[in-house]
Amino acid sequence: MPRPSRWNEIIEAAAEAFRTNGFAATSLEDIASAVGMWKGSLYHYINSKEDLLFAVVRGPAEEILNQLRELSDTDLPPTEKIRRATRSHVQILNSNFVYASVYLQEIAGRRKLPEWTAMDREYLNLLESIVREGVDSGEFSAVTNPRVATLALIGSLNWLTHWYRPGGTLHADEIADQFCDLFLGGLITRKTQASRSQTVTPLKTTKPRAKRTA
Amino acid sequence: MPRPSRWNEIIEAAAEAFRTNGFAATSLEDIASAVGMWKGSLYHYINSKEDLLFAVVRGPAEEILNQLRELSDTDLPPTEKIRRATRSHVQILNSNFVYASVYLQEIAGRRKLPEWTAMDREYLNLLESIVREGVDSGEFSAVTNPRVATLALIGSLNWLTHWYRPGGTLHADEIADQFCDLFLGGLITRKTQASRSQTVTPLKTTKPRAKRTA
DNA sequence: AGGATAACCAAACGATCGTTTCATTTCGCA
DNA sequence: TGCGAAATGAAACGATCGTTTGGTTATCCT
């Protein structure tokens, strides 16, 4: 059988090593021996060690941002947007766990290359806009500071890399639902209000290019 | 004037360097030159580079755990316990920002030495017990999975190290209050219910050694 | 088939790092 | 004042790392 692309093997080995030991503590020999070749041979695929980091991280980073972009262009009510954004975030973290973990631990901290900080800022701003929609429409009147509320949500989601493991006892869907209920409804329950989880209706209501109010 | 203890200078320089560049990417020469001495001379204070990491991190880690231990031994209602635990967590992150950041980025990830994971687990279990109290008493009936809800809260709190900076425009107290409102009440407001923030009453109702139900 | 190109081997280099060693200076205290 | 210990200077070590180089093998295309 034609064995799968060597490049993918390298990226996966690099991602796994970066996640477990961190970028700086991972040597090229670790990665090379994991795929069964000499460390010098890696330079047929890369120009530097950092190339591996960016290659590992680019895919999921763009995907998670694009999904939020699409969601922001719909005219769903803010409550539903928050719910879907949460589900989307959790699911991408689930299906690209190793890569996403490397991003959050190595890129979103320390390294502040303008390309990546721009992505982080856009993601934050898009989510904050949704929260502001809810504040303006009166739905989210508990929010005194939309940015802080948004960062609280992002923190809960990104912290998943510290405890969630794909294939564990906790399924990604239940975690997402619990997060939604918690953020929309809070710990304390009110009796009425339609804020509990429902099965997701995959409607795709894309507005024809709505201008985003930053 | 008698200049402050050299040991403190070393720890502070190490903490700052570890937070900005990470433990592995920080060289002993970085730390030595920051305090104005040769890297070899550091070995009059330490036995290895890792000693610096543990020395940086031990203080706040024990403090934040002890505060939650004391709070758990009171008989305050669960809502008030959550509020105080949140405030305490934010305040320690604020006043020991650099040290706590190093802990969360270098210890709570990768390194899994039994001493530290035991602390992490105890903190998580104590907080989860509070949530369970609220579930059992019927106050937190929105919670279907107490552990997930607890980890959501911890995630929001610990993610502060990624965006909060002491002395910035956002004060630690307002952040803590917004977090409390968000987690107790959710984004969507109900009209009644006493879940909004109040000025903190410093009552210290310590029960005489209550047995903790793990 | 055969030549070009990609893939990989194997070794080495130069730099950096944590650590050790020993000499020297500074400081507390009798 | 002088002595012993603590603190720092200064240099070197062995190991490891990212990267380079040049040669060898495998693969693909016409």
PDB file of N, CA and C (backbone and C1' of nucleotides) in Angstrom, chain C:
ATOM      1  P    DA C   1      14.335  -2.172 -18.882  1.00  0.00           P
ATOM      2  O5'  DA C   1      15.436  -1.070 -19.105  1.00  0.00           O
ATOM      3  C5'  DA C   1      16.410  -1.217 -20.117  1.00  0.00           C
ATOM      4  C4'  DA C   1      16.770   0.165 -20.589  1.00  0.00           C
ATOM      5  C3'  DA C   1      17.793   0.855 -19.699  1.00  0.00           C
ATOM      6  O3'  DA C   1      18.581   1.694 -20.523  1.00  0.00           O
ATOM      7  C1'  DA C   1      15.758   2.057 -19.627  1.00  0.00           C
ATOM      8  P    DG C   2      19.914   2.167 -19.999  1.00  0.00           P
ATOM      9  O5'  DG C   2      19.501   3.655 -19.613  1.00  0.00           O
ATOM     10  C5'  DG C   2      19.049   4.553 -20.613  1.00  0.00           C
ATOM     11  C4'  DG C   2      18.798   5.896 -19.973  1.00  0.00           C
ATOM     12  C3'  DG C   2      19.830   6.281 -18.894  1.00  0.00           C
ATOM     13  O3'  DG C   2      19.975   7.690 -18.896  1.00  0.00           O
ATOM     14  C1'  DG C   2      17.703   6.161 -17.913  1.00  0.00           C
ATOM     15  P    DG C   3      21.379   8.333 -18.898  1.00  0.00           P
ATOM     16  O5'  DG C   3      21.036   9.852 -18.587  1.00  0.00           O
ATOM     17  C5'  DG C   3      19.958  10.460 -19.282  1.00  0.00           C
ATOM     18  C4'  DG C   3      19.029  11.160 -18.319  1.00  0.00           C
ATOM     19  C3'  DG C   3      19.740  11.962 -17.211  1.00  0.00           C
ATOM     20  O3'  DG C   3      19.095  13.215 -17.085  1.00  0.00           O
ATOM     21  C1'  DG C   3      18.126  10.523 -16.272  1.00  0.00           C
ATOM     22  P    DA C   4      19.925  14.455 -16.617  1.00  0.00           P
ATOM     23  O5'  DA C   4      18.850  15.163 -15.695  1.00  0.00           O
ATOM     24  C5'  DA C   4      17.523  15.339 -16.183  1.00  0.00           C
ATOM     25  C4'  DA C   4      16.522  15.238 -15.043  1.00  0.00           C
ATOM     26  C3'  DA C   4      16.883  16.088 -13.812  1.00  0.00           C
ATOM     27  O3'  DA C   4      15.733  16.807 -13.418  1.00  0.00           O
ATOM     28  C1'  DA C   4      16.393  13.872 -13.166  1.00  0.00           C
ATOM     29  P    DT C   5      15.864  18.186 -12.665  1.00  0.00           P
ATOM     30  O5'  DT C   5      14.915  17.971 -11.406  1.00  0.00           O
ATOM     31  C5'  DT C   5      13.731  17.157 -11.545  1.00  0.00           C
ATOM     32  C4'  DT C   5      13.465  16.380 -10.276  1.00  0.00           C
ATOM     33  C3'  DT C   5      13.818  17.121  -8.971  1.00  0.00           C
ATOM     34  O3'  DT C   5      12.681  17.125  -8.144  1.00  0.00           O
ATOM     35  C1'  DT C   5      14.573  14.909  -8.895  1.00  0.00           C
ATOM     36  P    DA C   6      12.523  18.208  -7.006  1.00  0.00           P
ATOM     37  O5'  DA C   6      11.956  17.311  -5.819  1.00  0.00           O
ATOM     38  C5'  DA C   6      10.954  16.347  -6.094  1.00  0.00           C
ATOM     39  C4'  DA C   6      11.179  15.094  -5.270  1.00  0.00           C
ATOM     40  C3'  DA C   6      11.248  15.332  -3.750  1.00  0.00           C
ATOM     41  O3'  DA C   6      10.308  14.484  -3.118  1.00  0.00           O
ATOM     42  C1'  DA C   6      13.056  13.978  -4.471  1.00  0.00           C
ATOM     43  P    DA C   7      10.008  14.661  -1.589  1.00  0.00           P
ATOM     44  O5'  DA C   7      10.907  13.519  -0.926  1.00  0.00           O
ATOM     45  C5'  DA C   7      10.642  12.155  -1.252  1.00  0.00           C
ATOM     46  C4'  DA C   7      11.670  11.271  -0.575  1.00  0.00           C
ATOM     47  C3'  DA C   7      11.847  11.567   0.930  1.00  0.00           C
ATOM     48  O3'  DA C   7      11.677  10.344   1.637  1.00  0.00           O
ATOM     49  C1'  DA C   7      13.951  11.510  -0.173  1.00  0.00           C
ATOM     50  P    DC C   8      11.597  10.366   3.237  1.00  0.00           P
ATOM     51  O5'  DC C   8      13.094  10.040   3.660  1.00  0.00           O
ATOM     52  C5'  DC C   8      13.664   8.813   3.214  1.00  0.00           C
ATOM     53  C4'  DC C   8      15.161   8.842   3.394  1.00  0.00           C
ATOM     54  C3'  DC C   8      15.650   9.135   4.818  1.00  0.00           C
ATOM     55  O3'  DC C   8      16.113   7.914   5.402  1.00  0.00           O
ATOM     56  C1'  DC C   8      17.007  10.155   3.137  1.00  0.00           C
ATOM     57  P    DC C   9      16.774   7.934   6.865  1.00  0.00           P
ATOM     58  O5'  DC C   9      18.322   7.821   6.539  1.00  0.00           O
ATOM     59  C5'  DC C   9      18.763   6.861   5.590  1.00  0.00           C
ATOM     60  C4'  DC C   9      20.277   6.941   5.400  1.00  0.00           C
ATOM     61  C3'  DC C   9      21.078   6.944   6.703  1.00  0.00           C
ATOM     62  O3'  DC C   9      22.205   6.102   6.540  1.00  0.00           O
ATOM     63  C1'  DC C   9      21.607   8.881   5.430  1.00  0.00           C
ATOM     64  P    DA C  10      22.862   5.376   7.800  1.00  0.00           P
ATOM     65  O5'  DA C  10      24.089   6.346   8.110  1.00  0.00           O
ATOM     66  C5'  DA C  10      24.980   6.684   7.050  1.00  0.00           C
ATOM     67  C4'  DA C  10      25.838   7.861   7.447  1.00  0.00           C
ATOM     68  C3'  DA C  10      26.158   7.933   8.939  1.00  0.00           C
ATOM     69  O3'  DA C  10      27.563   7.792   9.103  1.00  0.00           O
ATOM     70  C1'  DA C  10      25.545  10.061   8.060  1.00  0.00           C
ATOM     71  P    DA C  11      28.254   7.744  10.559  1.00  0.00           P
ATOM     72  O5'  DA C  11      29.029   9.135  10.589  1.00  0.00           O
ATOM     73  C5'  DA C  11      29.589   9.620   9.380  1.00  0.00           C
ATOM     74  C4'  DA C  11      29.735  11.125   9.446  1.00  0.00           C
ATOM     75  C3'  DA C  11      30.312  11.665  10.759  1.00  0.00           C
ATOM     76  O3'  DA C  11      31.569  12.261  10.496  1.00  0.00           O
ATOM     77  C1'  DA C  11      28.509  13.006   9.969  1.00  0.00           C
ATOM     78  P    DA C  12      32.608  12.605  11.674  1.00  0.00           P
ATOM     79  O5'  DA C  12      32.585  14.201  11.676  1.00  0.00           O
ATOM     80  C5'  DA C  12      32.559  14.874  10.424  1.00  0.00           C
ATOM     81  C4'  DA C  12      31.916  16.225  10.587  1.00  0.00           C
ATOM     82  C3'  DA C  12      32.407  17.016  11.811  1.00  0.00           C
ATOM     83  O3'  DA C  12      33.240  18.076  11.374  1.00  0.00           O
ATOM     84  C1'  DA C  12      30.033  17.202  11.481  1.00  0.00           C
ATOM     85  P    DC C  13      33.972  19.029  12.432  1.00  0.00           P
ATOM     86  O5'  DC C  13      33.133  20.377  12.390  1.00  0.00           O
ATOM     87  C5'  DC C  13      32.520  20.793  11.181  1.00  0.00           C
ATOM     88  C4'  DC C  13      31.691  22.035  11.453  1.00  0.00           C
ATOM     89  C3'  DC C  13      32.227  22.883  12.609  1.00  0.00           C
ATOM     90  O3'  DC C  13      32.134  24.251  12.276  1.00  0.00           O
ATOM     91  C1'  DC C  13      29.981  22.251  13.041  1.00  0.00           C
ATOM     92  P    DG C  14      33.146  25.308  12.847  1.00  0.00           P
ATOM     93  O5'  DG C  14      32.184  26.292  13.631  1.00  0.00           O
ATOM     94  C5'  DG C  14      31.054  26.839  12.955  1.00  0.00           C
ATOM     95  C4'  DG C  14      29.967  27.195  13.945  1.00  0.00           C
ATOM     96  C3'  DG C  14      30.485  27.974  15.180  1.00  0.00           C
ATOM     97  O3'  DG C  14      29.607  29.060  15.396  1.00  0.00           O
ATOM     98  C1'  DG C  14      29.228  26.092  15.862  1.00  0.00           C
ATOM     99  P    DA C  15      30.053  30.245  16.343  1.00  0.00           P
ATOM    100  O5'  DA C  15      28.752  30.508  17.213  1.00  0.00           O
ATOM    101  C5'  DA C  15      27.480  30.155  16.669  1.00  0.00           C
ATOM    102  C4'  DA C  15      26.573  29.601  17.738  1.00  0.00           C
ATOM    103  C3'  DA C  15      26.719  30.283  19.114  1.00  0.00           C
ATOM    104  O3'  DA C  15      25.523  30.977  19.402  1.00  0.00           O
ATOM    105  C1'  DA C  15      26.604  27.898  19.301  1.00  0.00           C
ATOM    106  P    DT C  16      25.439  31.860  20.742  1.00  0.00           P
ATOM    107  O5'  DT C  16      24.677  30.900  21.759  1.00  0.00           O
ATOM    108  C5'  DT C  16      23.574  30.129  21.292  1.00  0.00           C
ATOM    109  C4'  DT C  16      23.138  29.154  22.371  1.00  0.00           C
ATOM    110  C3'  DT C  16      23.207  29.749  23.788  1.00  0.00           C
ATOM    111  O3'  DT C  16      21.989  29.478  24.447  1.00  0.00           O
ATOM    112  C1'  DT C  16      24.335  27.677  23.700  1.00  0.00           C
ATOM    113  P    DC C  17      21.560  30.255  25.745  1.00  0.00           P
ATOM    114  O5'  DC C  17      21.304  29.093  26.784  1.00  0.00           O
ATOM    115  C5'  DC C  17      20.724  27.856  26.321  1.00  0.00           C
ATOM    116  C4'  DC C  17      21.178  26.728  27.209  1.00  0.00           C
ATOM    117  C3'  DC C  17      21.292  27.134  28.676  1.00  0.00           C
ATOM    118  O3'  DC C  17      20.245  26.548  29.420  1.00  0.00           O
ATOM    119  C1'  DC C  17      23.164  25.812  27.951  1.00  0.00           C
ATOM    120  P    DG C  18      20.027  27.032  30.967  1.00  0.00           P
ATOM    121  O5'  DG C  18      20.670  25.845  31.809  1.00  0.00           O
ATOM    122  C5'  DG C  18      20.169  24.524  31.633  1.00  0.00           C
ATOM    123  C4'  DG C  18      21.041  23.527  32.362  1.00  0.00           C
ATOM    124  C3'  DG C  18      21.198  23.772  33.867  1.00  0.00           C
ATOM    125  O3'  DG C  18      21.167  22.531  34.544  1.00  0.00           O
ATOM    126  C1'  DG C  18      23.321  23.864  32.820  1.00  0.00           C
ATOM    127  P    DT C  19      21.242  22.474  36.163  1.00  0.00           P
ATOM    128  O5'  DT C  19      22.804  22.312  36.409  1.00  0.00           O
ATOM    129  C5'  DT C  19      23.488  21.223  35.795  1.00  0.00           C
ATOM    130  C4'  DT C  19      24.980  21.345  36.023  1.00  0.00           C
ATOM    131  C3'  DT C  19      25.404  21.628  37.473  1.00  0.00           C
ATOM    132  O3'  DT C  19      26.022  20.466  38.006  1.00  0.00           O
ATOM    133  C1'  DT C  19      26.694  22.860  35.888  1.00  0.00           C
ATOM    134  P    DT C  20      26.649  20.506  39.493  1.00  0.00           P
ATOM    135  O5'  DT C  20      28.174  20.810  39.191  1.00  0.00           O
ATOM    136  C5'  DT C  20      28.847  20.092  38.167  1.00  0.00           C
ATOM    137  C4'  DT C  20      30.323  20.463  38.139  1.00  0.00           C
ATOM    138  C3'  DT C  20      30.981  20.609  39.517  1.00  0.00           C
ATOM    139  O3'  DT C  20      32.179  19.848  39.535  1.00  0.00           O
ATOM    140  C1'  DT C  20      31.353  22.564  38.213  1.00  0.00           C
ATOM    141  P    DT C  21      33.004  19.642  40.948  1.00  0.00           P
ATOM    142  O5'  DT C  21      34.228  20.657  40.798  1.00  0.00           O
ATOM    143  C5'  DT C  21      34.808  20.854  39.521  1.00  0.00           C
ATOM    144  C4'  DT C  21      35.764  22.035  39.548  1.00  0.00           C
ATOM    145  C3'  DT C  21      36.409  22.326  40.905  1.00  0.00           C
ATOM    146  O3'  DT C  21      37.822  22.322  40.779  1.00  0.00           O
ATOM    147  C1'  DT C  21      35.515  24.316  39.956  1.00  0.00           C
ATOM    148  P    DC C  22      38.745  22.098  42.106  1.00  0.00           P
ATOM    149  O5'  DC C  22      39.353  23.564  42.287  1.00  0.00           O
ATOM    150  C5'  DC C  22      39.906  24.213  41.143  1.00  0.00           C
ATOM    151  C4'  DC C  22      39.930  25.711  41.342  1.00  0.00           C
ATOM    152  C3'  DC C  22      40.457  26.191  42.711  1.00  0.00           C
ATOM    153  O3'  DC C  22      41.434  27.188  42.480  1.00  0.00           O
ATOM    154  C1'  DC C  22      38.473  27.298  42.166  1.00  0.00           C
ATOM    155  P    DA C  23      42.466  27.597  43.651  1.00  0.00           P
ATOM    156  O5'  DA C  23      42.530  29.177  43.429  1.00  0.00           O
ATOM    157  C5'  DA C  23      42.617  29.681  42.101  1.00  0.00           C
ATOM    158  C4'  DA C  23      41.974  31.070  42.032  1.00  0.00           C
ATOM    159  C3'  DA C  23      42.441  32.029  43.135  1.00  0.00           C
ATOM    160  O3'  DA C  23      42.762  33.281  42.552  1.00  0.00           O
ATOM    161  C1'  DA C  23      40.078  31.889  43.151  1.00  0.00           C
ATOM    162  P    DT C  24      43.514  34.395  43.425  1.00  0.00           P
ATOM    163  O5'  DT C  24      42.360  35.433  43.760  1.00  0.00           O
ATOM    164  C5'  DT C  24      41.495  35.868  42.717  1.00  0.00           C
ATOM    165  C4'  DT C  24      40.320  36.616  43.305  1.00  0.00           C
ATOM    166  C3'  DT C  24      40.684  37.616  44.406  1.00  0.00           C
ATOM    167  O3'  DT C  24      40.295  38.921  43.991  1.00  0.00           O
ATOM    168  C1'  DT C  24      38.780  36.314  45.013  1.00  0.00           C
ATOM    169  P    DT C  25      40.760  40.205  44.893  1.00  0.00           P
ATOM    170  O5'  DT C  25      39.371  40.651  45.551  1.00  0.00           O
ATOM    171  C5'  DT C  25      38.253  40.877  44.702  1.00  0.00           C
ATOM    172  C4'  DT C  25      36.964  40.797  45.511  1.00  0.00           C
ATOM    173  C3'  DT C  25      36.837  41.841  46.628  1.00  0.00           C
ATOM    174  O3'  DT C  25      35.723  42.654  46.353  1.00  0.00           O
ATOM    175  C1'  DT C  25      36.169  39.689  47.372  1.00  0.00           C
ATOM    176  P    DT C  26      35.514  44.000  47.223  1.00  0.00           P
ATOM    177  O5'  DT C  26      34.360  43.550  48.241  1.00  0.00           O
ATOM    178  C5'  DT C  26      33.187  42.915  47.732  1.00  0.00           C
ATOM    179  C4'  DT C  26      32.388  42.321  48.887  1.00  0.00           C
ATOM    180  C3'  DT C  26      32.152  43.290  50.054  1.00  0.00           C
ATOM    181  O3'  DT C  26      30.772  43.422  50.262  1.00  0.00           O
ATOM    182  C1'  DT C  26      32.900  41.167  50.829  1.00  0.00           C
ATOM    183  P    DC C  27      30.228  44.537  51.294  1.00  0.00           P
ATOM    184  O5'  DC C  27      29.871  43.657  52.572  1.00  0.00           O
ATOM    185  C5'  DC C  27      29.169  42.425  52.397  1.00  0.00           C
ATOM    186  C4'  DC C  27      29.185  41.634  53.698  1.00  0.00           C
ATOM    187  C3'  DC C  27      28.979  42.489  54.951  1.00  0.00           C
ATOM    188  O3'  DC C  27      27.891  41.979  55.696  1.00  0.00           O
ATOM    189  C1'  DC C  27      30.838  41.032  55.211  1.00  0.00           C
ATOM    190  P    DG C  28      27.342  42.834  56.945  1.00  0.00           P
ATOM    191  O5'  DG C  28      27.386  41.751  58.124  1.00  0.00           O
ATOM    192  C5'  DG C  28      26.905  40.430  57.885  1.00  0.00           C
ATOM    193  C4'  DG C  28      27.374  39.499  58.988  1.00  0.00           C
ATOM    194  C3'  DG C  28      27.116  40.002  60.413  1.00  0.00           C
ATOM    195  O3'  DG C  28      26.767  38.890  61.236  1.00  0.00           O
ATOM    196  C1'  DG C  28      29.450  39.742  60.077  1.00  0.00           C
ATOM    197  P    DC C  29      26.225  39.153  62.744  1.00  0.00           P
ATOM    198  O5'  DC C  29      27.492  38.821  63.650  1.00  0.00           O
ATOM    199  C5'  DC C  29      28.246  37.642  63.399  1.00  0.00           C
ATOM    200  C4'  DC C  29      29.568  37.674  64.138  1.00  0.00           C
ATOM    201  C3'  DC C  29      29.508  38.281  65.566  1.00  0.00           C
ATOM    202  O3'  DC C  29      30.235  37.451  66.437  1.00  0.00           O
ATOM    203  C1'  DC C  29      31.232  39.289  64.343  1.00  0.00           C
ATOM    204  P    DA C  30      29.840  37.307  67.975  1.00  0.00           P
ATOM    205  O5'  DA C  30      31.208  36.925  68.704  1.00  0.00           O
ATOM    206  C5'  DA C  30      31.983  35.845  68.205  1.00  0.00           C
ATOM    207  C4'  DA C  30      33.469  36.089  68.452  1.00  0.00           C
ATOM    208  C3'  DA C  30      33.834  36.467  69.889  1.00  0.00           C
ATOM    209  O3'  DA C  30      35.046  35.819  70.266  1.00  0.00           O
ATOM    210  C1'  DA C  30      34.478  38.211  68.400  1.00  0.00           C
TER     211       DA C  30
END
